[in-house]
């Protein structure tokens, strides 16, 4: 992957496939560290599958949860000296509170840290392809936080206008761009 | 600054359009967005179709959707075009520029861009 934002798009798609209705994408930046956390309320994974998710050569091809997505994210994190962890509660054992949490930490100043790239495009792509799911995107930065919660947008738009209408996607792009540029406008 | 009030205006504007759209979509453009597709550059391809379809005012006729891996990872980014009564067309090794050409010639003009199809790629 050429951009971390592509890893984000890819791993968040796993949450979609796991049937999640709410997906959280959180970026937390300090001077030295970047922490990416993707959480969902999808079906979760059994301990057996969880144990093999980071093995690129293990594939069941029936769960669609195993493949190169997580190994590539793990590689991207580890090549900076960071790490990736996955925690999951499967719906069979946790019927009330199931889902998955992927956390990856990156040392930002490491020469092998993949650039973030166009994270706005990844968020908009996720919403375009999955207009019935909700996404909560948070980017905590020293310059000011960036936040998007599609549940708020859905409240305003009602049932008449899908979240992936072109005008809405454009609004989301601008909304995020303005937040990222906010510190320059102040 | 972008505000939620602006979003409410979009809702009002679109209410009238929703009624018109009930005719159903005739063409479906499907972009592969699994790990293989994303790594190969599917995101800008998808964006090019989404933006192009809107720019050319084709939203009533064409829908752009995403799918997972269809098993031909070496040909990603892959785009499939479905049209009622016609055979599915599979475009391979797509870019945003190629997407624009497919939009103009195939989606708008009705002529398949043979040189980008999987049949053509396999012959080469």
PDB file of C-alpha atoms in Angstrom:
ATOM      1  CA  UNK A   1       0.000   0.000   0.000  1.00  0.00           C
ATOM      2  CA  UNK A   2       1.378   3.383  -0.991  1.00  0.00           C
ATOM      3  CA  UNK A   3      -0.609   5.343   1.587  1.00  0.00           C
ATOM      4  CA  UNK A   4      -1.764   4.580   5.134  1.00  0.00           C
ATOM      5  CA  UNK A   5      -5.129   5.991   4.102  1.00  0.00           C
ATOM      6  CA  UNK A   6      -5.450   3.006   1.732  1.00  0.00           C
ATOM      7  CA  UNK A   7      -4.808   0.599   4.626  1.00  0.00           C
ATOM      8  CA  UNK A   8      -7.544   2.429   6.530  1.00  0.00           C
ATOM      9  CA  UNK A   9      -9.968   2.028   3.625  1.00  0.00           C
ATOM     10  CA  UNK A  10      -9.053  -1.643   3.269  1.00  0.00           C
ATOM     11  CA  UNK A  11      -9.292  -2.614   6.939  1.00  0.00           C
ATOM     12  CA  UNK A  12     -12.536  -0.662   7.426  1.00  0.00           C
ATOM     13  CA  UNK A  13     -14.014  -2.699   4.552  1.00  0.00           C
ATOM     14  CA  UNK A  14     -13.465  -5.781   6.745  1.00  0.00           C
ATOM     15  CA  UNK A  15     -15.794  -4.200   9.302  1.00  0.00           C
ATOM     16  CA  UNK A  16     -18.387  -3.703   6.570  1.00  0.00           C
ATOM     17  CA  UNK A  17     -18.106  -7.363   5.563  1.00  0.00           C
ATOM     18  CA  UNK A  18     -18.476  -8.348   9.224  1.00  0.00           C
ATOM     19  CA  UNK A  19     -21.920  -6.720   9.103  1.00  0.00           C
ATOM     20  CA  UNK A  20     -21.090  -3.738  11.319  1.00  0.00           C
ATOM     21  CA  UNK A  21     -23.626  -0.915  11.505  1.00  0.00           C
ATOM     22  CA  UNK A  22     -21.221   1.437  13.261  1.00  0.00           C
ATOM     23  CA  UNK A  23     -17.551   1.735  12.378  1.00  0.00           C
ATOM     24  CA  UNK A  24     -15.106   3.956  14.219  1.00  0.00           C
ATOM     25  CA  UNK A  25     -11.922   5.203  12.594  1.00  0.00           C
ATOM     26  CA  UNK A  26      -9.650   7.050  14.970  1.00  0.00           C
ATOM     27  CA  UNK A  27      -6.273   8.603  14.317  1.00  0.00           C
ATOM     28  CA  UNK A  28      -4.370   9.939  17.285  1.00  0.00           C
ATOM     29  CA  UNK A  29      -1.177  11.848  16.617  1.00  0.00           C
ATOM     30  CA  UNK A  30       1.479  12.966  19.026  1.00  0.00           C
ATOM     31  CA  UNK A  31       4.874  14.393  18.199  1.00  0.00           C
ATOM     32  CA  UNK A  32       6.316  10.938  17.740  1.00  0.00           C
ATOM     33  CA  UNK A  33       3.474   8.438  17.457  1.00  0.00           C
ATOM     34  CA  UNK A  34       0.507   7.882  15.212  1.00  0.00           C
ATOM     35  CA  UNK A  35      -2.115   5.493  16.549  1.00  0.00           C
ATOM     36  CA  UNK A  36      -4.788   4.151  14.226  1.00  0.00           C
ATOM     37  CA  UNK A  37      -7.784   2.433  15.754  1.00  0.00           C
ATOM     38  CA  UNK A  38     -10.598   0.865  13.745  1.00  0.00           C
ATOM     39  CA  UNK A  39     -13.506  -0.425  15.803  1.00  0.00           C
ATOM     40  CA  UNK A  40     -16.760  -2.027  14.741  1.00  0.00           C
ATOM     41  CA  UNK A  41     -19.867  -3.731  16.091  1.00  0.00           C
ATOM     42  CA  UNK A  42     -19.753  -6.486  13.461  1.00  0.00           C
ATOM     43  CA  UNK A  43     -19.962 -10.238  14.037  1.00  0.00           C
ATOM     44  CA  UNK A  44     -16.450 -10.453  15.469  1.00  0.00           C
ATOM     45  CA  UNK A  45     -14.081 -13.381  15.143  1.00  0.00           C
ATOM     46  CA  UNK A  46     -13.686 -16.652  16.982  1.00  0.00           C
ATOM     47  CA  UNK A  47     -10.386 -17.117  18.870  1.00  0.00           C
ATOM     48  CA  UNK A  48      -9.276 -19.593  16.157  1.00  0.00           C
ATOM     49  CA  UNK A  49      -9.696 -17.093  13.329  1.00  0.00           C
ATOM     50  CA  UNK A  50      -8.300 -14.262  15.443  1.00  0.00           C
ATOM     51  CA  UNK A  51      -5.117 -16.270  16.008  1.00  0.00           C
ATOM     52  CA  UNK A  52      -4.465 -16.484  12.270  1.00  0.00           C
ATOM     53  CA  UNK A  53      -5.601 -13.080  10.939  1.00  0.00           C
ATOM     54  CA  UNK A  54      -2.102 -11.733  10.633  1.00  0.00           C
ATOM     55  CA  UNK A  55      -0.757 -14.758   8.785  1.00  0.00           C
ATOM     56  CA  UNK A  56      -0.900 -13.833   5.093  1.00  0.00           C
ATOM     57  CA  UNK A  57      -0.623 -17.465   4.042  1.00  0.00           C
ATOM     58  CA  UNK A  58      -3.522 -18.691   6.098  1.00  0.00           C
ATOM     59  CA  UNK A  59      -6.773 -18.441   4.216  1.00  0.00           C
ATOM     60  CA  UNK A  60     -10.135 -20.036   4.747  1.00  0.00           C
ATOM     61  CA  UNK A  61     -11.766 -18.206   1.837  1.00  0.00           C
ATOM     62  CA  UNK A  62     -15.094 -18.725   3.518  1.00  0.00           C
ATOM     63  CA  UNK A  63     -14.934 -16.050   6.188  1.00  0.00           C
ATOM     64  CA  UNK A  64     -13.459 -13.334   3.967  1.00  0.00           C
ATOM     65  CA  UNK A  65     -11.733 -12.056   7.068  1.00  0.00           C
ATOM     66  CA  UNK A  66      -8.366 -13.477   6.234  1.00  0.00           C
ATOM     67  CA  UNK A  67      -6.114 -12.298   3.506  1.00  0.00           C
ATOM     68  CA  UNK A  68      -3.530  -9.612   3.005  1.00  0.00           C
ATOM     69  CA  UNK A  69      -5.327  -6.628   4.554  1.00  0.00           C
ATOM     70  CA  UNK A  70      -4.261  -7.006   8.165  1.00  0.00           C
ATOM     71  CA  UNK A  71      -0.790  -8.453   7.369  1.00  0.00           C
ATOM     72  CA  UNK A  72      -0.111  -5.383   5.202  1.00  0.00           C
ATOM     73  CA  UNK A  73      -1.192  -3.018   7.998  1.00  0.00           C
ATOM     74  CA  UNK A  74       0.939  -4.981  10.483  1.00  0.00           C
ATOM     75  CA  UNK A  75       3.919  -4.731   8.153  1.00  0.00           C
ATOM     76  CA  UNK A  76       3.407  -0.985   7.688  1.00  0.00           C
ATOM     77  CA  UNK A  77       3.338  -0.496  11.476  1.00  0.00           C
ATOM     78  CA  UNK A  78       6.237  -2.815  12.294  1.00  0.00           C
ATOM     79  CA  UNK A  79       8.552  -1.368   9.679  1.00  0.00           C
ATOM     80  CA  UNK A  80       8.456   1.895  11.672  1.00  0.00           C
ATOM     81  CA  UNK A  81       9.187   0.082  14.947  1.00  0.00           C
ATOM     82  CA  UNK A  82       5.496   0.110  15.872  1.00  0.00           C
ATOM     83  CA  UNK A  83       3.013  -2.725  16.202  1.00  0.00           C
ATOM     84  CA  UNK A  84      -0.526  -3.900  15.464  1.00  0.00           C
ATOM     85  CA  UNK A  85      -2.987  -5.689  17.717  1.00  0.00           C
ATOM     86  CA  UNK A  86      -6.424  -7.120  17.021  1.00  0.00           C
ATOM     87  CA  UNK A  87      -9.037  -7.790  19.690  1.00  0.00           C
ATOM     88  CA  UNK A  88     -12.375  -9.377  18.873  1.00  0.00           C
ATOM     89  CA  UNK A  89     -15.518 -10.666  20.546  1.00  0.00           C
ATOM     90  CA  UNK A  90     -17.497 -13.109  18.435  1.00  0.00           C
ATOM     91  CA  UNK A  91     -21.284 -12.890  18.386  1.00  0.00           C
ATOM     92  CA  UNK A  92     -21.619 -16.549  19.426  1.00  0.00           C
ATOM     93  CA  UNK A  93     -19.929 -15.898  22.761  1.00  0.00           C
ATOM     94  CA  UNK A  94     -20.855 -12.226  23.173  1.00  0.00           C
ATOM     95  CA  UNK A  95     -24.327 -11.811  21.699  1.00  0.00           C
ATOM     96  CA  UNK A  96     -24.853  -8.403  23.360  1.00  0.00           C
ATOM     97  CA  UNK A  97     -21.479  -6.825  22.731  1.00  0.00           C
ATOM     98  CA  UNK A  98     -19.562  -8.185  19.751  1.00  0.00           C
ATOM     99  CA  UNK A  99     -17.139  -6.618  17.329  1.00  0.00           C
ATOM    100  CA  UNK A 100     -13.512  -6.112  16.451  1.00  0.00           C
ATOM    101  CA  UNK A 101     -10.878  -3.551  17.329  1.00  0.00           C
ATOM    102  CA  UNK A 102      -7.728  -3.152  15.270  1.00  0.00           C
ATOM    103  CA  UNK A 103      -5.031  -0.905  16.705  1.00  0.00           C
ATOM    104  CA  UNK A 104      -1.819  -0.016  14.922  1.00  0.00           C
ATOM    105  CA  UNK A 105       0.924   2.309  16.123  1.00  0.00           C
ATOM    106  CA  UNK A 106       3.463   3.976  13.882  1.00  0.00           C
ATOM    107  CA  UNK A 107       6.619   5.888  14.679  1.00  0.00           C
ATOM    108  CA  UNK A 108       5.952   8.881  12.444  1.00  0.00           C
ATOM    109  CA  UNK A 109       9.533  10.022  12.119  1.00  0.00           C
ATOM    110  CA  UNK A 110      10.870   6.656  11.029  1.00  0.00           C
ATOM    111  CA  UNK A 111      12.198   6.705   7.479  1.00  0.00           C
ATOM    112  CA  UNK A 112       9.972   3.742   6.565  1.00  0.00           C
ATOM    113  CA  UNK A 113       6.739   5.293   7.818  1.00  0.00           C
ATOM    114  CA  UNK A 114       4.263   5.186   4.926  1.00  0.00           C
ATOM    115  CA  UNK A 115       2.754   8.625   4.212  1.00  0.00           C
ATOM    116  CA  UNK A 116      -0.846   9.161   5.293  1.00  0.00           C
ATOM    117  CA  UNK A 117      -1.996  10.189   1.810  1.00  0.00           C
ATOM    118  CA  UNK A 118      -5.552  11.237   1.076  1.00  0.00           C
ATOM    119  CA  UNK A 119      -7.485  10.144   4.158  1.00  0.00           C
ATOM    120  CA  UNK A 120     -10.480  12.303   3.178  1.00  0.00           C
ATOM    121  CA  UNK A 121     -10.812  10.323  -0.048  1.00  0.00           C
ATOM    122  CA  UNK A 122     -10.779   7.053   1.908  1.00  0.00           C
ATOM    123  CA  UNK A 123     -13.526   8.220   4.272  1.00  0.00           C
ATOM    124  CA  UNK A 124     -15.655   9.480   1.374  1.00  0.00           C
ATOM    125  CA  UNK A 125     -15.078   6.205  -0.523  1.00  0.00           C
ATOM    126  CA  UNK A 126     -16.272   4.214   2.508  1.00  0.00           C
ATOM    127  CA  UNK A 127     -19.434   6.298   2.767  1.00  0.00           C
ATOM    128  CA  UNK A 128     -20.030   6.121  -1.010  1.00  0.00           C
ATOM    129  CA  UNK A 129     -19.933   2.338  -0.958  1.00  0.00           C
ATOM    130  CA  UNK A 130     -21.792   1.843   2.313  1.00  0.00           C
ATOM    131  CA  UNK A 131     -24.422   4.555   2.710  1.00  0.00           C
ATOM    132  CA  UNK A 132     -26.485   2.571   5.215  1.00  0.00           C
ATOM    133  CA  UNK A 133     -23.620   2.134   7.702  1.00  0.00           C
ATOM    134  CA  UNK A 134     -22.471   4.781  10.113  1.00  0.00           C
ATOM    135  CA  UNK A 135     -18.897   5.960  10.359  1.00  0.00           C
ATOM    136  CA  UNK A 136     -17.321   8.007  13.102  1.00  0.00           C
ATOM    137  CA  UNK A 137     -14.014   9.475  12.001  1.00  0.00           C
ATOM    138  CA  UNK A 138     -11.779  11.288  14.453  1.00  0.00           C
ATOM    139  CA  UNK A 139      -8.300  12.643  13.829  1.00  0.00           C
ATOM    140  CA  UNK A 140      -6.690  14.021  16.967  1.00  0.00           C
ATOM    141  CA  UNK A 141      -3.872  16.397  16.075  1.00  0.00           C
ATOM    142  CA  UNK A 142      -1.952  19.163  17.785  1.00  0.00           C
ATOM    143  CA  UNK A 143      -3.250  21.597  15.102  1.00  0.00           C
ATOM    144  CA  UNK A 144      -6.852  20.797  16.010  1.00  0.00           C
ATOM    145  CA  UNK A 145      -9.113  17.784  15.885  1.00  0.00           C
ATOM    146  CA  UNK A 146     -11.020  16.648  12.806  1.00  0.00           C
ATOM    147  CA  UNK A 147     -14.364  14.933  13.426  1.00  0.00           C
ATOM    148  CA  UNK A 148     -17.078  13.460  11.237  1.00  0.00           C
ATOM    149  CA  UNK A 149     -20.031  11.459  12.541  1.00  0.00           C
ATOM    150  CA  UNK A 150     -22.387  10.260   9.815  1.00  0.00           C
ATOM    151  CA  UNK A 151     -25.157   9.737  12.391  1.00  0.00           C
ATOM    152  CA  UNK A 152     -25.386  13.531  12.726  1.00  0.00           C
ATOM    153  CA  UNK A 153     -25.605  13.938   8.958  1.00  0.00           C
ATOM    154  CA  UNK A 154     -28.255  11.234   8.767  1.00  0.00           C
ATOM    155  CA  UNK A 155     -30.335  13.096  11.375  1.00  0.00           C
ATOM    156  CA  UNK A 156     -30.350  16.178   9.141  1.00  0.00           C
ATOM    157  CA  UNK A 157     -30.833  14.366   5.832  1.00  0.00           C
ATOM    158  CA  UNK A 158     -33.600  12.058   7.053  1.00  0.00           C
ATOM    159  CA  UNK A 159     -34.617   9.123   4.912  1.00  0.00           C
ATOM    160  CA  UNK A 160     -35.104  11.164   1.743  1.00  0.00           C
ATOM    161  CA  UNK A 161     -31.478  11.686   0.865  1.00  0.00           C
ATOM    162  CA  UNK A 162     -28.935   8.857   0.955  1.00  0.00           C
ATOM    163  CA  UNK A 163     -25.504   9.632   2.401  1.00  0.00           C
ATOM    164  CA  UNK A 164     -23.886   8.703  -0.910  1.00  0.00           C
ATOM    165  CA  UNK A 165     -25.710  11.316  -2.976  1.00  0.00           C
ATOM    166  CA  UNK A 166     -23.060  13.219  -4.870  1.00  0.00           C
ATOM    167  CA  UNK A 167     -23.890  16.556  -3.260  1.00  0.00           C
ATOM    168  CA  UNK A 168     -23.637  15.029   0.213  1.00  0.00           C
ATOM    169  CA  UNK A 169     -20.295  13.379  -0.602  1.00  0.00           C
ATOM    170  CA  UNK A 170     -19.037  16.730  -1.853  1.00  0.00           C
ATOM    171  CA  UNK A 171     -20.237  18.397   1.332  1.00  0.00           C
ATOM    172  CA  UNK A 172     -18.421  15.775   3.426  1.00  0.00           C
ATOM    173  CA  UNK A 173     -15.203  16.303   1.435  1.00  0.00           C
ATOM    174  CA  UNK A 174     -15.374  20.068   1.928  1.00  0.00           C
ATOM    175  CA  UNK A 175     -16.370  19.691   5.590  1.00  0.00           C
ATOM    176  CA  UNK A 176     -13.289  17.565   6.282  1.00  0.00           C
ATOM    177  CA  UNK A 177     -10.996  19.738   4.149  1.00  0.00           C
ATOM    178  CA  UNK A 178     -12.040  22.829   6.062  1.00  0.00           C
ATOM    179  CA  UNK A 179     -11.349  21.125   9.376  1.00  0.00           C
ATOM    180  CA  UNK A 180      -7.888  20.065   8.223  1.00  0.00           C
ATOM    181  CA  UNK A 181      -7.175  23.582   6.976  1.00  0.00           C
ATOM    182  CA  UNK A 182      -8.821  25.165  10.023  1.00  0.00           C
ATOM    183  CA  UNK A 183      -5.623  26.148  11.745  1.00  0.00           C
ATOM    184  CA  UNK A 184      -4.515  28.069   8.629  1.00  0.00           C
ATOM    185  CA  UNK A 185      -7.758  30.042   8.429  1.00  0.00           C
ATOM    186  CA  UNK A 186      -7.747  31.135  12.039  1.00  0.00           C
TER     187      UNK A 186
ATOM    188  CA  UNK B   1     -17.478  27.022   7.046  1.00  0.00           C
ATOM    189  CA  UNK B   2     -19.568  24.027   6.049  1.00  0.00           C
ATOM    190  CA  UNK B   3     -22.587  23.744   8.320  1.00  0.00           C
ATOM    191  CA  UNK B   4     -25.340  21.267   8.958  1.00  0.00           C
ATOM    192  CA  UNK B   5     -27.766  23.977   7.770  1.00  0.00           C
ATOM    193  CA  UNK B   6     -26.183  23.635   4.333  1.00  0.00           C
ATOM    194  CA  UNK B   7     -26.852  19.917   4.489  1.00  0.00           C
ATOM    195  CA  UNK B   8     -30.512  20.648   5.246  1.00  0.00           C
ATOM    196  CA  UNK B   9     -30.601  22.790   2.085  1.00  0.00           C
ATOM    197  CA  UNK B  10     -29.208  19.862   0.082  1.00  0.00           C
ATOM    198  CA  UNK B  11     -32.016  17.733   1.487  1.00  0.00           C
ATOM    199  CA  UNK B  12     -34.665  20.225   0.373  1.00  0.00           C
ATOM    200  CA  UNK B  13     -33.134  20.498  -3.098  1.00  0.00           C
ATOM    201  CA  UNK B  14     -32.927  16.739  -3.501  1.00  0.00           C
ATOM    202  CA  UNK B  15     -36.428  15.911  -2.358  1.00  0.00           C
ATOM    203  CA  UNK B  16     -37.789  16.955  -5.731  1.00  0.00           C
ATOM    204  CA  UNK B  17     -35.182  14.948  -7.609  1.00  0.00           C
ATOM    205  CA  UNK B  18     -35.938  11.738  -5.701  1.00  0.00           C
ATOM    206  CA  UNK B  19     -39.363  11.517  -7.294  1.00  0.00           C
ATOM    207  CA  UNK B  20     -37.869  11.753 -10.772  1.00  0.00           C
ATOM    208  CA  UNK B  21     -35.442   8.947 -10.107  1.00  0.00           C
ATOM    209  CA  UNK B  22     -38.002   6.207  -9.806  1.00  0.00           C
ATOM    210  CA  UNK B  23     -37.475   5.129 -13.408  1.00  0.00           C
ATOM    211  CA  UNK B  24     -34.695   2.848 -12.256  1.00  0.00           C
ATOM    212  CA  UNK B  25     -31.072   2.739 -13.240  1.00  0.00           C
ATOM    213  CA  UNK B  26     -30.086   1.233 -16.548  1.00  0.00           C
ATOM    214  CA  UNK B  27     -26.335   0.845 -16.142  1.00  0.00           C
ATOM    215  CA  UNK B  28     -24.401  -0.386 -13.143  1.00  0.00           C
ATOM    216  CA  UNK B  29     -20.672   0.304 -12.858  1.00  0.00           C
ATOM    217  CA  UNK B  30     -19.019  -1.931 -10.246  1.00  0.00           C
ATOM    218  CA  UNK B  31     -15.497  -1.253  -8.990  1.00  0.00           C
ATOM    219  CA  UNK B  32     -13.508  -3.962  -7.156  1.00  0.00           C
ATOM    220  CA  UNK B  33     -12.490  -2.531  -3.781  1.00  0.00           C
ATOM    221  CA  UNK B  34     -10.846  -5.448  -1.955  1.00  0.00           C
ATOM    222  CA  UNK B  35      -7.228  -5.323  -0.751  1.00  0.00           C
ATOM    223  CA  UNK B  36      -5.976  -6.227  -4.231  1.00  0.00           C
ATOM    224  CA  UNK B  37      -8.038  -3.511  -5.931  1.00  0.00           C
ATOM    225  CA  UNK B  38      -7.223  -0.814  -3.378  1.00  0.00           C
ATOM    226  CA  UNK B  39      -3.486  -1.585  -3.506  1.00  0.00           C
ATOM    227  CA  UNK B  40      -3.540  -1.439  -7.306  1.00  0.00           C
ATOM    228  CA  UNK B  41      -5.231   1.975  -7.384  1.00  0.00           C
ATOM    229  CA  UNK B  42      -9.008   1.413  -7.358  1.00  0.00           C
ATOM    230  CA  UNK B  43      -9.808   4.435  -5.180  1.00  0.00           C
ATOM    231  CA  UNK B  44      -9.102   7.101  -7.842  1.00  0.00           C
ATOM    232  CA  UNK B  45     -10.860   4.918 -10.441  1.00  0.00           C
ATOM    233  CA  UNK B  46     -14.005   4.799  -8.320  1.00  0.00           C
ATOM    234  CA  UNK B  47     -13.816   8.547  -7.696  1.00  0.00           C
ATOM    235  CA  UNK B  48     -13.440   9.227 -11.410  1.00  0.00           C
ATOM    236  CA  UNK B  49     -16.661   7.296 -12.127  1.00  0.00           C
ATOM    237  CA  UNK B  50     -18.580   8.899  -9.239  1.00  0.00           C
ATOM    238  CA  UNK B  51     -17.525  12.401 -10.294  1.00  0.00           C
ATOM    239  CA  UNK B  52     -17.907  11.749 -14.014  1.00  0.00           C
ATOM    240  CA  UNK B  53     -21.418  10.308 -13.693  1.00  0.00           C
ATOM    241  CA  UNK B  54     -22.470  13.381 -11.732  1.00  0.00           C
ATOM    242  CA  UNK B  55     -20.732  15.847 -14.067  1.00  0.00           C
ATOM    243  CA  UNK B  56     -22.387  14.318 -17.121  1.00  0.00           C
ATOM    244  CA  UNK B  57     -25.789  14.337 -15.343  1.00  0.00           C
ATOM    245  CA  UNK B  58     -26.087  10.565 -15.646  1.00  0.00           C
ATOM    246  CA  UNK B  59     -27.093   9.867 -12.030  1.00  0.00           C
ATOM    247  CA  UNK B  60     -30.626   8.839 -13.022  1.00  0.00           C
ATOM    248  CA  UNK B  61     -29.305   6.308 -15.494  1.00  0.00           C
ATOM    249  CA  UNK B  62     -26.058   5.051 -13.965  1.00  0.00           C
ATOM    250  CA  UNK B  63     -25.175   3.766 -10.492  1.00  0.00           C
ATOM    251  CA  UNK B  64     -21.612   3.333  -9.306  1.00  0.00           C
ATOM    252  CA  UNK B  65     -21.084   0.660  -6.654  1.00  0.00           C
ATOM    253  CA  UNK B  66     -18.247  -1.209  -4.971  1.00  0.00           C
ATOM    254  CA  UNK B  67     -17.578  -4.915  -4.655  1.00  0.00           C
ATOM    255  CA  UNK B  68     -14.975  -7.214  -3.109  1.00  0.00           C
ATOM    256  CA  UNK B  69     -12.388  -9.402  -4.801  1.00  0.00           C
ATOM    257  CA  UNK B  70     -13.675 -11.162  -7.906  1.00  0.00           C
ATOM    258  CA  UNK B  71     -10.632 -13.418  -8.194  1.00  0.00           C
ATOM    259  CA  UNK B  72      -8.551 -11.788 -10.907  1.00  0.00           C
ATOM    260  CA  UNK B  73      -6.235  -9.826  -8.610  1.00  0.00           C
ATOM    261  CA  UNK B  74      -3.456  -9.632 -11.219  1.00  0.00           C
ATOM    262  CA  UNK B  75      -5.743  -7.497 -13.420  1.00  0.00           C
ATOM    263  CA  UNK B  76      -6.792  -4.987 -10.755  1.00  0.00           C
ATOM    264  CA  UNK B  77      -8.145  -2.344 -10.702  1.00  0.00           C
ATOM    265  CA  UNK B  78     -11.115  -4.134 -12.261  1.00  0.00           C
ATOM    266  CA  UNK B  79     -14.366  -2.460 -13.305  1.00  0.00           C
ATOM    267  CA  UNK B  80     -17.462  -4.319 -14.457  1.00  0.00           C
ATOM    268  CA  UNK B  81     -20.220  -2.655 -16.443  1.00  0.00           C
ATOM    269  CA  UNK B  82     -23.666  -4.241 -16.283  1.00  0.00           C
ATOM    270  CA  UNK B  83     -26.417  -3.175 -18.620  1.00  0.00           C
ATOM    271  CA  UNK B  84     -29.831  -4.803 -18.968  1.00  0.00           C
ATOM    272  CA  UNK B  85     -30.035  -7.035 -22.035  1.00  0.00           C
ATOM    273  CA  UNK B  86     -26.315  -6.823 -22.727  1.00  0.00           C
ATOM    274  CA  UNK B  87     -23.353  -8.969 -21.818  1.00  0.00           C
ATOM    275  CA  UNK B  88     -21.261  -7.837 -18.842  1.00  0.00           C
ATOM    276  CA  UNK B  89     -18.106  -5.973 -19.821  1.00  0.00           C
ATOM    277  CA  UNK B  90     -15.009  -6.403 -17.625  1.00  0.00           C
ATOM    278  CA  UNK B  91     -12.391  -3.662 -17.815  1.00  0.00           C
ATOM    279  CA  UNK B  92      -8.964  -4.375 -16.330  1.00  0.00           C
ATOM    280  CA  UNK B  93      -5.877  -2.480 -15.177  1.00  0.00           C
ATOM    281  CA  UNK B  94      -7.934   0.660 -14.947  1.00  0.00           C
ATOM    282  CA  UNK B  95      -6.824   4.195 -14.130  1.00  0.00           C
ATOM    283  CA  UNK B  96      -8.779   7.410 -13.604  1.00  0.00           C
ATOM    284  CA  UNK B  97      -7.946   8.434 -17.190  1.00  0.00           C
ATOM    285  CA  UNK B  98      -9.188   5.124 -18.594  1.00  0.00           C
ATOM    286  CA  UNK B  99     -12.326   5.507 -16.470  1.00  0.00           C
ATOM    287  CA  UNK B 100     -13.026   8.838 -18.153  1.00  0.00           C
ATOM    288  CA  UNK B 101     -12.702   7.226 -21.595  1.00  0.00           C
ATOM    289  CA  UNK B 102     -15.029   4.360 -20.586  1.00  0.00           C
ATOM    290  CA  UNK B 103     -17.505   6.930 -19.300  1.00  0.00           C
ATOM    291  CA  UNK B 104     -17.479   8.921 -22.533  1.00  0.00           C
ATOM    292  CA  UNK B 105     -17.352   6.078 -25.058  1.00  0.00           C
ATOM    293  CA  UNK B 106     -19.146   3.183 -23.355  1.00  0.00           C
ATOM    294  CA  UNK B 107     -21.481   4.651 -20.731  1.00  0.00           C
ATOM    295  CA  UNK B 108     -22.473   7.697 -22.796  1.00  0.00           C
ATOM    296  CA  UNK B 109     -21.727   6.521 -26.331  1.00  0.00           C
ATOM    297  CA  UNK B 110     -22.655   2.835 -26.071  1.00  0.00           C
ATOM    298  CA  UNK B 111     -19.383   1.612 -27.630  1.00  0.00           C
ATOM    299  CA  UNK B 112     -17.287  -0.798 -25.552  1.00  0.00           C
ATOM    300  CA  UNK B 113     -13.639   0.317 -25.193  1.00  0.00           C
ATOM    301  CA  UNK B 114     -12.222  -2.999 -26.409  1.00  0.00           C
ATOM    302  CA  UNK B 115      -8.570  -2.205 -25.663  1.00  0.00           C
ATOM    303  CA  UNK B 116      -9.252  -2.009 -21.894  1.00  0.00           C
ATOM    304  CA  UNK B 117     -11.277  -5.223 -21.646  1.00  0.00           C
ATOM    305  CA  UNK B 118     -10.076  -8.457 -20.066  1.00  0.00           C
ATOM    306  CA  UNK B 119     -10.480 -10.247 -23.403  1.00  0.00           C
ATOM    307  CA  UNK B 120      -8.008  -7.824 -24.973  1.00  0.00           C
ATOM    308  CA  UNK B 121      -5.588  -8.080 -22.003  1.00  0.00           C
ATOM    309  CA  UNK B 122      -5.550 -11.883 -22.211  1.00  0.00           C
ATOM    310  CA  UNK B 123      -4.722 -11.797 -25.936  1.00  0.00           C
ATOM    311  CA  UNK B 124      -1.791  -9.422 -25.406  1.00  0.00           C
TER     312      UNK B 124
END
